Short mmCIF file of C-alpha atoms in Angstrom, two decimals:
data_model
loop_
_atom_site.label_atom_id
_atom_site.label_comp_id
_atom_site.label_asym_id
_atom_site.label_seq_id
_atom_site.Cartn_x
_atom_site.Cartn_y
_atom_site.Cartn_z
CA MET V 610 -2.38 -50.75 37.47
CA ALA V 611 -2.33 -46.99 35.96
CA LEU V 612 -0.50 -46.78 32.66
CA SER V 613 2.96 -45.46 32.97
CA ARG V 614 3.95 -42.99 30.46
CA GLU V 615 5.61 -45.11 28.14
CA GLN V 616 2.69 -47.33 28.11
CA LEU V 617 0.64 -44.06 27.34
CA ALA V 618 2.52 -43.44 24.84
CA GLN V 619 2.46 -47.00 23.11
CA ARG V 620 -1.80 -46.94 23.68
CA VAL V 621 -1.85 -43.49 21.22
CA ALA V 622 0.63 -45.05 19.27
CA LYS V 623 -1.78 -47.51 17.96
CA GLU V 624 -3.83 -45.09 16.41
CA LEU V 625 -1.30 -44.03 13.87
CA LYS V 626 -1.76 -45.18 10.62
CA ASP V 627 0.56 -45.87 7.54
CA GLY V 628 0.98 -42.51 5.47
CA TYR V 629 0.06 -40.51 8.45
CA TYR V 630 1.85 -36.76 8.96
CA VAL V 631 1.62 -36.31 12.89
CA ASN V 632 2.61 -33.40 15.20
CA LEU V 633 3.51 -34.43 18.61
CA GLY V 634 3.31 -32.07 21.85
CA ILE V 635 5.84 -31.95 24.43
CA GLY V 636 6.12 -34.43 26.93
CA ILE V 637 4.00 -37.75 26.93
CA PRO V 638 3.16 -37.31 23.15
CA THR V 639 7.02 -37.16 22.41
CA LEU V 640 7.37 -40.52 23.59
CA VAL V 641 4.65 -41.69 21.00
CA ALA V 642 7.61 -41.55 18.33
CA ASN V 643 9.21 -44.67 20.13
CA TYR V 644 6.40 -46.81 19.35
CA ILE V 645 5.52 -46.20 15.70
CA PRO V 646 4.83 -49.48 14.32
CA GLU V 647 7.75 -51.48 12.56
CA GLY V 648 7.41 -51.14 8.61
CA MET V 649 5.00 -48.06 9.02
CA GLU V 650 5.63 -44.97 7.52
CA VAL V 651 4.73 -41.56 9.60
CA MET V 652 6.33 -38.40 9.21
CA LEU V 653 6.39 -36.08 12.25
CA GLN V 654 5.61 -32.30 11.93
CA SER V 655 7.49 -30.16 14.40
CA GLU V 656 5.75 -26.62 14.22
CA ASN V 657 8.89 -24.47 14.21
CA GLY V 658 9.28 -25.63 10.62
CA LEU V 659 10.09 -29.20 10.05
CA LEU V 660 8.35 -31.89 8.44
CA GLY V 661 10.51 -35.30 8.80
CA MET V 662 11.62 -35.09 12.09
CA GLY V 663 13.99 -37.88 13.05
CA GLU V 664 15.77 -39.03 16.39
CA PHE V 665 18.32 -37.29 18.49
CA PRO V 666 21.55 -36.52 16.63
CA THR V 667 24.96 -37.74 17.84
CA GLU V 668 27.64 -35.45 19.60
CA ASP V 669 29.41 -34.99 16.20
CA THR V 670 26.32 -34.58 13.86
CA ILE V 671 24.42 -31.97 16.41
CA ASP V 672 23.24 -28.51 14.78
CA PRO V 673 22.36 -25.81 16.51
CA ASP V 674 20.47 -24.81 13.12
CA LEU V 675 18.19 -27.70 13.52
CA ILE V 676 15.71 -28.23 16.66
CA ASN V 677 12.18 -29.41 17.18
CA ALA V 678 9.56 -27.27 18.83
CA GLY V 679 10.58 -28.16 22.37
CA LYS V 680 13.95 -26.42 21.42
CA GLN V 681 16.12 -29.76 21.59
CA THR V 682 18.32 -30.47 18.92
CA VAL V 683 16.94 -33.42 16.32
CA THR V 684 17.68 -34.82 12.98
CA ALA V 685 15.88 -34.58 9.81
CA VAL V 686 15.13 -37.62 8.04
CA LYS V 687 15.24 -38.57 4.21
CA GLY V 688 12.69 -36.99 2.47
CA ALA V 689 11.87 -33.94 5.22
CA SER V 690 11.42 -30.25 4.56
CA PHE V 691 12.23 -27.01 6.08
CA PHE V 692 9.69 -24.16 6.00
CA SER V 693 8.94 -20.92 7.61
CA SER V 694 6.42 -20.71 10.83
CA ALA V 695 3.96 -19.23 8.68
CA GLU V 696 4.15 -22.16 6.25
CA SER V 697 3.65 -24.41 9.48
CA PHE V 698 0.88 -23.07 10.65
CA ALA V 699 -0.89 -23.02 7.55
CA MET V 700 -0.55 -26.91 7.39
CA ILE V 701 -1.95 -26.98 10.85
CA ARG V 702 -4.58 -24.57 10.65
CA GLY V 703 -5.64 -25.63 7.34
CA GLY V 704 -6.26 -29.23 8.59
CA HIS V 705 -3.31 -31.22 6.39
CA VAL V 706 -2.08 -32.62 9.62
CA ASP V 707 -3.63 -36.02 9.84
CA LEU V 708 -3.32 -36.96 13.70
CA THR V 709 -2.31 -34.24 16.77
CA VAL V 710 -1.31 -35.78 19.91
CA LEU V 711 -0.79 -32.90 22.74
CA GLY V 712 -0.94 -32.66 26.84
CA ALA V 713 -3.49 -30.87 28.90
CA PHE V 714 -4.15 -29.82 32.47
CA GLU V 715 -7.83 -30.17 32.06
CA VAL V 716 -10.48 -31.28 29.32
CA ASP V 717 -14.66 -31.56 29.90
CA VAL V 718 -17.65 -32.91 28.44
CA ASN V 719 -17.85 -30.38 25.79
CA GLY V 720 -14.53 -31.04 24.43
CA SER V 721 -12.74 -28.13 25.64
CA ILE V 722 -9.08 -27.72 26.77
CA ALA V 723 -7.15 -26.25 29.12
CA SER V 724 -3.15 -26.24 29.01
CA TRP V 725 -1.36 -23.31 28.73
CA MET V 726 -1.76 -21.27 31.96
CA ILE V 727 -2.48 -21.42 35.60
CA PRO V 728 -3.56 -18.06 36.71
CA GLY V 729 -1.35 -16.51 39.39
CA LYS V 730 1.33 -19.74 39.18
CA LEU V 731 2.46 -20.48 35.71
CA ILE V 732 2.35 -18.22 32.72
CA LYS V 733 4.22 -19.60 29.86
CA GLY V 734 2.65 -19.02 27.06
CA MET V 735 0.28 -20.75 24.55
CA GLY V 736 3.22 -21.54 21.72
CA GLY V 737 1.33 -23.68 18.88
CA ALA V 738 -1.17 -25.45 21.01
CA MET V 739 -4.16 -23.05 20.45
CA ASP V 740 -3.35 -23.28 16.62
CA LEU V 741 -2.97 -26.87 17.02
CA VAL V 742 -6.32 -27.53 18.50
CA ALA V 743 -8.37 -25.40 16.34
CA GLY V 744 -6.71 -26.82 12.94
CA ALA V 745 -6.59 -30.35 13.59
CA GLU V 746 -9.67 -32.69 13.21
CA ASN V 747 -8.01 -35.79 14.62
CA ILE V 748 -6.44 -34.58 18.12
CA ILE V 749 -5.82 -37.30 20.90
CA VAL V 750 -5.07 -35.48 24.34
CA THR V 751 -3.22 -37.47 26.72
CA MET V 752 -3.18 -36.65 30.24
CA MET V 753 -3.21 -38.15 33.82
CA HIS V 754 -6.86 -38.86 34.84
CA ALA V 755 -6.60 -37.26 38.03
CA ASP V 756 -3.92 -35.02 40.18
CA LYS V 757 -1.81 -36.30 43.04
CA TYR V 758 -4.60 -35.22 45.18
CA GLY V 759 -7.03 -37.77 43.46
CA ASN V 760 -9.01 -34.54 41.98
CA SER V 761 -10.34 -35.37 38.78
CA LYS V 762 -8.83 -33.48 35.28
CA LEU V 763 -11.87 -34.60 33.15
CA LEU V 764 -14.37 -31.99 34.04
CA PRO V 765 -18.01 -30.78 33.34
CA VAL V 766 -16.30 -27.58 32.80
CA CYS V 767 -12.76 -26.52 32.54
CA GLU V 768 -12.05 -24.13 35.15
CA LEU V 769 -8.48 -23.08 33.74
CA PRO V 770 -8.21 -20.59 30.80
CA LEU V 771 -9.09 -22.49 27.83
CA THR V 772 -6.55 -23.56 25.12
CA GLY V 773 -9.32 -24.34 22.88
CA TYR V 774 -13.67 -24.62 22.94
CA GLY V 775 -15.16 -27.78 21.81
CA CYS V 776 -12.34 -29.32 19.78
CA ILE V 777 -11.06 -32.52 21.56
CA LYS V 778 -12.80 -35.77 20.98
CA ARG V 779 -10.18 -38.45 22.36
CA VAL V 780 -8.47 -38.49 25.58
CA VAL V 781 -5.62 -41.40 26.48
CA THR V 782 -5.48 -41.04 30.24
CA ASP V 783 -3.44 -43.00 32.58
CA LEU V 784 -6.56 -44.87 33.46
CA ALA V 785 -8.70 -45.08 30.24
CA PHE V 786 -9.34 -44.09 26.86
CA ILE V 787 -12.34 -41.68 26.70
CA GLU V 788 -14.27 -40.33 23.69
CA ILE V 789 -16.05 -36.92 24.15
CA LYS V 790 -19.40 -36.55 22.18
CA ASP V 791 -23.03 -35.32 22.88
CA GLY V 792 -21.65 -33.52 26.06
CA ALA V 793 -20.26 -36.36 28.07
CA PHE V 794 -17.13 -38.61 28.08
CA HIS V 795 -17.76 -41.99 26.85
CA LEU V 796 -15.70 -44.86 28.70
CA LEU V 797 -14.42 -47.00 25.51
CA GLU V 798 -11.47 -48.76 27.34
CA ARG V 799 -9.57 -49.13 30.40
CA ALA V 800 -5.80 -49.22 31.58
CA PRO V 801 -5.27 -53.52 32.26
CA GLY V 802 -6.26 -53.85 35.79
CA VAL V 803 -8.06 -50.57 36.87
CA SER V 804 -11.49 -51.13 37.73
CA VAL V 805 -14.60 -49.08 36.07
CA GLU V 806 -15.45 -47.83 39.52
CA GLU V 807 -12.01 -46.23 39.85
CA ILE V 808 -12.43 -44.55 36.56
CA ILE V 809 -16.40 -43.39 37.52
CA SER V 810 -14.65 -42.10 40.85
CA LYS V 811 -11.91 -40.11 39.08
CA THR V 812 -14.13 -38.46 36.47
CA ALA V 813 -16.01 -35.23 37.59
CA GLY V 814 -17.86 -34.67 34.25
CA LYS V 815 -20.80 -36.98 32.95
CA LEU V 816 -19.22 -40.21 32.15
CA VAL V 817 -21.31 -42.57 30.04
CA VAL V 818 -20.07 -46.24 30.88
CA PRO V 819 -21.16 -49.23 28.56
CA GLU V 820 -22.17 -52.59 29.93
CA HIS V 821 -18.70 -54.09 29.13
CA VAL V 822 -15.70 -52.05 28.76
CA PRO V 823 -12.58 -53.81 27.44
CA GLU V 824 -8.96 -53.36 29.03
CA MET V 825 -6.64 -52.12 26.47
CA THR V 826 -4.25 -53.95 24.69
CA PHE V 827 -0.61 -52.78 23.19
CA MET G 512 25.82 2.19 -0.27
CA ALA G 513 25.26 2.47 -3.93
CA GLY G 514 22.19 1.26 -6.26
CA LEU G 515 20.93 -2.32 -5.08
CA ASN G 516 23.82 -3.09 -2.96
CA LYS G 517 22.72 -2.83 0.69
CA VAL G 518 25.76 -4.25 2.57
CA VAL G 519 27.09 -1.98 5.41
CA SER G 520 30.08 -2.64 7.44
CA SER G 521 29.33 -1.49 10.47
CA TYR G 522 26.48 -2.31 13.07
CA GLU G 523 26.00 0.94 13.92
CA GLU G 524 25.20 1.68 10.29
CA ALA G 525 22.88 -1.27 10.08
CA LEU G 526 20.64 -0.43 12.93
CA ALA G 527 21.19 3.45 11.83
CA GLY G 528 17.55 5.48 12.77
CA LEU G 529 16.28 2.83 15.49
CA SER G 530 15.08 4.54 18.38
CA ASN G 531 13.27 4.81 21.53
CA ASP G 532 9.89 3.25 21.74
CA MET G 533 9.74 1.95 17.93
CA THR G 534 8.28 -1.30 17.09
CA ILE G 535 10.90 -4.16 16.69
CA MET G 536 10.71 -7.66 14.97
CA VAL G 537 13.17 -10.04 15.50
CA GLY G 538 13.46 -13.39 13.92
CA GLY G 539 13.97 -16.66 15.70
CA PHE G 540 12.63 -19.64 17.66
CA GLY G 541 14.21 -19.97 20.79
CA LEU G 542 17.56 -19.00 19.89
CA CYS G 543 17.78 -20.58 16.86
CA GLY G 544 17.95 -18.35 14.26
CA ILE G 545 18.18 -15.16 16.50
CA PRO G 546 20.32 -12.09 14.77
CA GLU G 547 22.65 -12.19 17.70
CA GLY G 548 24.61 -9.30 16.42
CA LEU G 549 21.90 -6.82 16.08
CA ILE G 550 20.80 -7.62 19.45
CA ASN G 551 23.77 -6.89 21.08
CA GLN G 552 23.60 -3.69 19.10
CA MET G 553 20.74 -2.49 20.53
CA VAL G 554 21.82 -3.26 24.03
CA LYS G 555 24.90 -1.09 22.92
CA MET G 556 22.63 1.85 21.57
CA GLY G 557 20.48 1.76 25.04
CA VAL G 558 17.25 1.99 22.92
CA LYS G 559 14.32 1.82 25.57
CA GLY G 560 10.66 1.57 25.57
CA LEU G 561 10.69 -1.00 22.55
CA THR G 562 7.72 -3.19 21.63
CA ALA G 563 9.26 -6.26 20.89
CA ILE G 564 7.54 -8.88 18.60
CA SER G 565 9.18 -12.22 18.73
CA ASN G 566 8.17 -16.02 19.27
CA ASN G 567 10.25 -16.34 22.43
CA ALA G 568 11.98 -13.74 24.85
CA GLY G 569 15.26 -15.30 24.63
CA VAL G 570 16.96 -16.80 28.07
CA ASP G 571 18.13 -14.75 30.79
CA ASP G 572 21.52 -13.86 29.24
CA PHE G 573 21.00 -14.45 25.62
CA GLY G 574 19.29 -13.05 23.09
CA LEU G 575 16.29 -10.90 23.51
CA GLY G 576 16.80 -11.55 27.34
CA LEU G 577 19.52 -9.10 27.10
CA LEU G 578 17.22 -6.35 26.26
CA LEU G 579 14.99 -7.60 29.09
CA LYS G 580 18.04 -7.46 31.58
CA HIS G 581 18.64 -4.09 30.77
CA ARG G 582 14.68 -3.15 30.87
CA GLN G 583 14.51 -1.79 27.40
CA ILE G 584 11.54 -3.44 26.16
CA ALA G 585 8.27 -2.02 27.30
CA THR G 586 6.16 -4.46 25.42
CA MET G 587 6.22 -7.96 24.19
CA ILE G 588 4.32 -9.64 21.63
CA ALA G 589 4.96 -13.54 21.97
CA SER G 590 3.98 -16.84 21.92
CA TYR G 591 5.86 -18.69 24.34
CA VAL G 592 8.20 -17.06 27.23
CA GLY G 593 8.66 -20.03 29.19
CA GLU G 594 12.60 -20.04 29.20
CA ASN G 595 13.12 -16.40 30.74
CA ALA G 596 13.12 -16.13 34.76
CA THR G 597 13.60 -12.37 34.21
CA PHE G 598 10.84 -12.24 32.02
CA GLU G 599 8.16 -13.86 34.21
CA GLN G 600 9.76 -11.52 37.03
CA GLN G 601 9.05 -8.14 35.14
CA MET G 602 5.83 -9.74 33.72
CA LEU G 603 4.19 -10.23 37.18
CA SER G 604 5.49 -7.10 38.64
CA GLY G 605 3.22 -5.36 35.76
CA GLU G 606 6.92 -3.34 34.73
CA LEU G 607 6.28 -5.10 31.41
CA ASN G 608 3.60 -5.40 29.19
CA VAL G 609 2.96 -8.79 27.17
CA ILE G 610 0.65 -9.94 24.75
CA LEU G 611 0.84 -13.68 24.57
CA THR G 612 -0.44 -14.71 21.07
CA PRO G 613 -0.55 -18.31 19.66
CA GLN G 614 2.23 -19.10 17.35
CA GLY G 615 0.46 -19.47 14.41
CA THR G 616 -1.86 -16.29 14.61
CA LEU G 617 1.67 -14.29 15.35
CA ALA G 618 3.31 -16.08 12.12
CA GLU G 619 0.00 -15.19 10.33
CA LYS G 620 -0.21 -11.58 11.66
CA ILE G 621 3.54 -10.72 10.34
CA ARG G 622 2.96 -12.66 7.28
CA ALA G 623 -0.22 -10.86 6.58
CA GLY G 624 1.32 -7.23 7.65
CA GLY G 625 4.03 -7.74 5.17
CA ALA G 626 1.37 -8.55 2.46
CA GLY G 627 -0.77 -5.51 3.11
CA ILE G 628 -3.45 -7.50 4.68
CA PRO G 629 -4.94 -5.53 7.66
CA ALA G 630 -6.42 -8.30 9.52
CA PHE G 631 -7.72 -12.06 9.11
CA PHE G 632 -10.11 -14.38 10.60
CA THR G 633 -8.65 -17.59 12.34
CA ALA G 634 -10.59 -19.80 14.35
CA THR G 635 -7.55 -20.19 16.52
CA GLY G 636 -8.54 -18.68 19.98
CA TYR G 637 -11.92 -18.88 19.78
CA GLY G 638 -13.50 -19.02 22.91
CA THR G 639 -10.36 -18.66 24.84
CA PRO G 640 -8.89 -15.44 26.40
CA VAL G 641 -7.00 -14.82 23.26
CA ALA G 642 -10.27 -13.52 21.80
CA ASP G 643 -11.55 -11.37 24.45
CA GLY G 644 -12.18 -7.84 23.33
CA LYS G 645 -11.87 -8.91 19.46
CA GLU G 646 -14.95 -9.26 16.91
CA THR G 647 -15.72 -12.88 15.98
CA ARG G 648 -18.18 -14.19 13.13
CA GLU G 649 -19.46 -17.44 12.19
CA ILE G 650 -18.57 -18.38 8.89
CA LYS G 651 -19.78 -21.70 7.24
CA GLY G 652 -20.98 -23.08 10.41
CA ARG G 653 -17.70 -22.20 12.33
CA HIS G 654 -16.48 -19.72 14.82
CA TYR G 655 -13.59 -17.42 13.70
CA VAL G 656 -11.95 -14.61 15.59
CA LEU G 657 -10.64 -11.15 13.78
CA GLU G 658 -7.13 -10.89 14.23
CA GLU G 659 -4.99 -7.71 13.10
CA SER G 660 -1.92 -8.08 11.38
CA LEU G 661 1.35 -6.57 12.61
CA THR G 662 4.37 -4.56 10.82
CA ALA G 663 7.35 -2.95 12.63
CA ASP G 664 9.91 -0.05 12.25
CA PHE G 665 12.56 -2.43 12.36
CA ALA G 666 12.82 -5.99 11.43
CA LEU G 667 15.80 -7.88 12.70
CA VAL G 668 16.35 -11.13 10.59
CA ARG G 669 18.95 -13.59 10.27
CA ALA G 670 19.84 -15.64 7.12
CA TRP G 671 22.12 -18.21 6.43
CA LYS G 672 23.23 -16.73 2.93
CA ALA G 673 22.52 -13.39 1.32
CA ASP G 674 23.53 -11.88 -1.64
CA THR G 675 24.52 -8.11 -1.65
CA MET G 676 20.90 -7.12 -3.30
CA GLY G 677 19.67 -8.70 -0.19
CA ASN G 678 18.27 -12.09 -1.74
CA LEU G 679 18.12 -14.34 1.12
CA VAL G 680 18.10 -18.47 1.87
CA PHE G 681 17.75 -19.58 5.29
CA ARG G 682 19.02 -22.68 6.68
CA LYS G 683 16.88 -25.57 8.41
CA THR G 684 15.03 -24.64 11.20
CA ALA G 685 16.63 -21.49 11.47
CA ALA G 686 14.51 -19.96 9.18
CA ASN G 687 11.15 -20.05 11.20
CA PHE G 688 9.96 -16.48 12.15
CA ASN G 689 12.65 -14.67 9.69
CA PRO G 690 11.27 -14.79 6.52
CA MET G 691 7.66 -13.43 7.45
CA MET G 692 9.64 -10.86 9.38
CA ALA G 693 11.87 -9.78 6.33
CA THR G 694 8.49 -8.68 4.60
CA ALA G 695 7.15 -6.79 7.72
CA GLY G 696 9.71 -3.98 8.65
CA LYS G 697 9.92 -0.64 7.21
CA ILE G 698 13.15 -0.98 7.61
CA THR G 699 14.54 -5.03 7.22
CA VAL G 700 18.15 -5.55 8.62
CA VAL G 701 19.58 -8.77 7.37
CA GLU G 702 22.51 -10.24 9.55
CA ALA G 703 23.80 -12.97 7.15
CA GLU G 704 26.54 -16.08 7.90
CA PHE G 705 27.79 -15.65 4.59
CA ILE G 706 27.49 -12.56 2.29
CA VAL G 707 27.77 -13.51 -1.72
CA GLU G 708 27.67 -11.80 -5.02
CA PRO G 709 24.38 -11.57 -7.08
CA GLY G 710 23.96 -14.48 -9.12
CA GLU G 711 25.91 -16.89 -6.80
CA LEU G 712 22.11 -17.96 -5.37
CA ASP G 713 20.07 -19.91 -7.77
CA PRO G 714 16.94 -17.76 -8.34
CA ASP G 715 14.74 -20.80 -7.88
CA HIS G 716 16.45 -21.63 -4.57
CA ILE G 717 15.74 -17.75 -3.08
CA HIS G 718 13.67 -17.79 -0.20
CA THR G 719 12.90 -14.03 0.45
CA PRO G 720 13.46 -12.12 -2.70
CA GLY G 721 15.88 -8.85 -2.22
CA ILE G 722 13.10 -6.31 -2.75
CA TYR G 723 11.75 -6.69 1.06
CA VAL G 724 15.68 -6.27 2.50
CA ASP G 725 16.85 -2.66 3.07
CA ARG G 726 20.51 -3.49 4.70
CA VAL G 727 22.40 -6.55 5.04
CA ILE G 728 25.37 -6.86 7.47
CA GLN G 729 28.01 -9.81 7.87
CA GLY G 730 27.37 -11.45 11.26
CA THR G 731 29.24 -13.95 13.59
CA PHE G 732 27.29 -16.13 15.80
CA GLU G 733 27.80 -18.01 18.86
CA LYS G 734 24.50 -20.11 17.93
CA ARG G 735 24.20 -21.23 21.59
CA ILE G 736 21.93 -24.29 22.12
CA GLU G 737 18.89 -24.26 24.76
CA GLN G 738 18.18 -28.04 24.92
CA ARG G 739 21.39 -30.11 23.68
CA THR G 740 19.79 -33.56 23.22
CA VAL G 741 22.00 -36.23 21.96
CA LYS G 742 21.16 -39.86 21.10
CA ALA G 743 23.11 -42.24 23.80
CA ALA G 744 25.98 -43.83 22.12
CA LYS G 745 25.71 -47.41 20.99
#
């Protein structure tokens, strides 16, 4: 069975390490915060100027001056700090964030990513995504493997305008955990109950499949 | 105004000299940390043909969305405009010129502008439409795009506390673009929640030194929340 959004987030959370500073994008990446292993210390960075993002506030602690990059009201954890947008992107561009998790419309075998614009349909802007993919060494893209018509989103070459060129090395989809290297997708793990054949059929870009593909564990 | 006292007593005075076709910077991220009263004053003045530099475009009936509604902005430089339907419609009809800029590049363009740096190389946007028509260079094996800095005729900033000399302290994530914009305006106008006397702010805790600031006005703020999210009561 394909992973639910929660399971996808759970699988990504397994890549967290104690002491990490992490930036989580909007959507599925945000859910990763719910699966930080007990006892592990992780600081969440929000690019609007907060390091140490906490959970949502209660009705009486809500503060309009304290929001996350999705413009949601949040709280700050003990040890948090606030700073300007320039400082925030110095952290990001300078490679100080240990792990970045973000969504995408498409990725390709060269590690390029498209996530910010669908010509003629959707023009919302790139926000901080271009800076995040350019600045981070360690990026995980979370996305659906194919669209609702079954068309692959893992392509030989991205068709939509790029967010970043050649910068993505790991992708977790609802079907598989994939590494991108040497101009190909490499199948590392499959979602429980999902066949290798299904993954092959829904991957348009070159896919390298090892003899044994383990099922994901959470 | 006398000496280093920068406090003005009316919004008219705060934005005196702001006229058609000028470039303005407006602080804020979404609706958080925006100079609400200064935006309202621009609506009242009816200035048109503005180039507005701001991370977002407000919502339809609040923040910079008000200037859009009254068609006062000709060019918008922003990173994310998703929350504003008026904006999208004016952009698609070609009435509004929009320069979408990656958020970190936008922040750095403003920081650089205020610091006297005319341009800088960044990896952000290399190989994407953002780099179209721009100089690129390979430095130590990586590709970079040359981005030019930004300054403005007026920078409109919201601060938490200002002293009468224009030293500023921001609060939580309402800082966002405000500190850089304060440095990048020919005239920087600060709308503050609290104005205090010099000496009341600890010099060690000042975010923006008064040298960047030209005018300070006492504001009142609605502080509208864009996405009200709370955790479920236990």
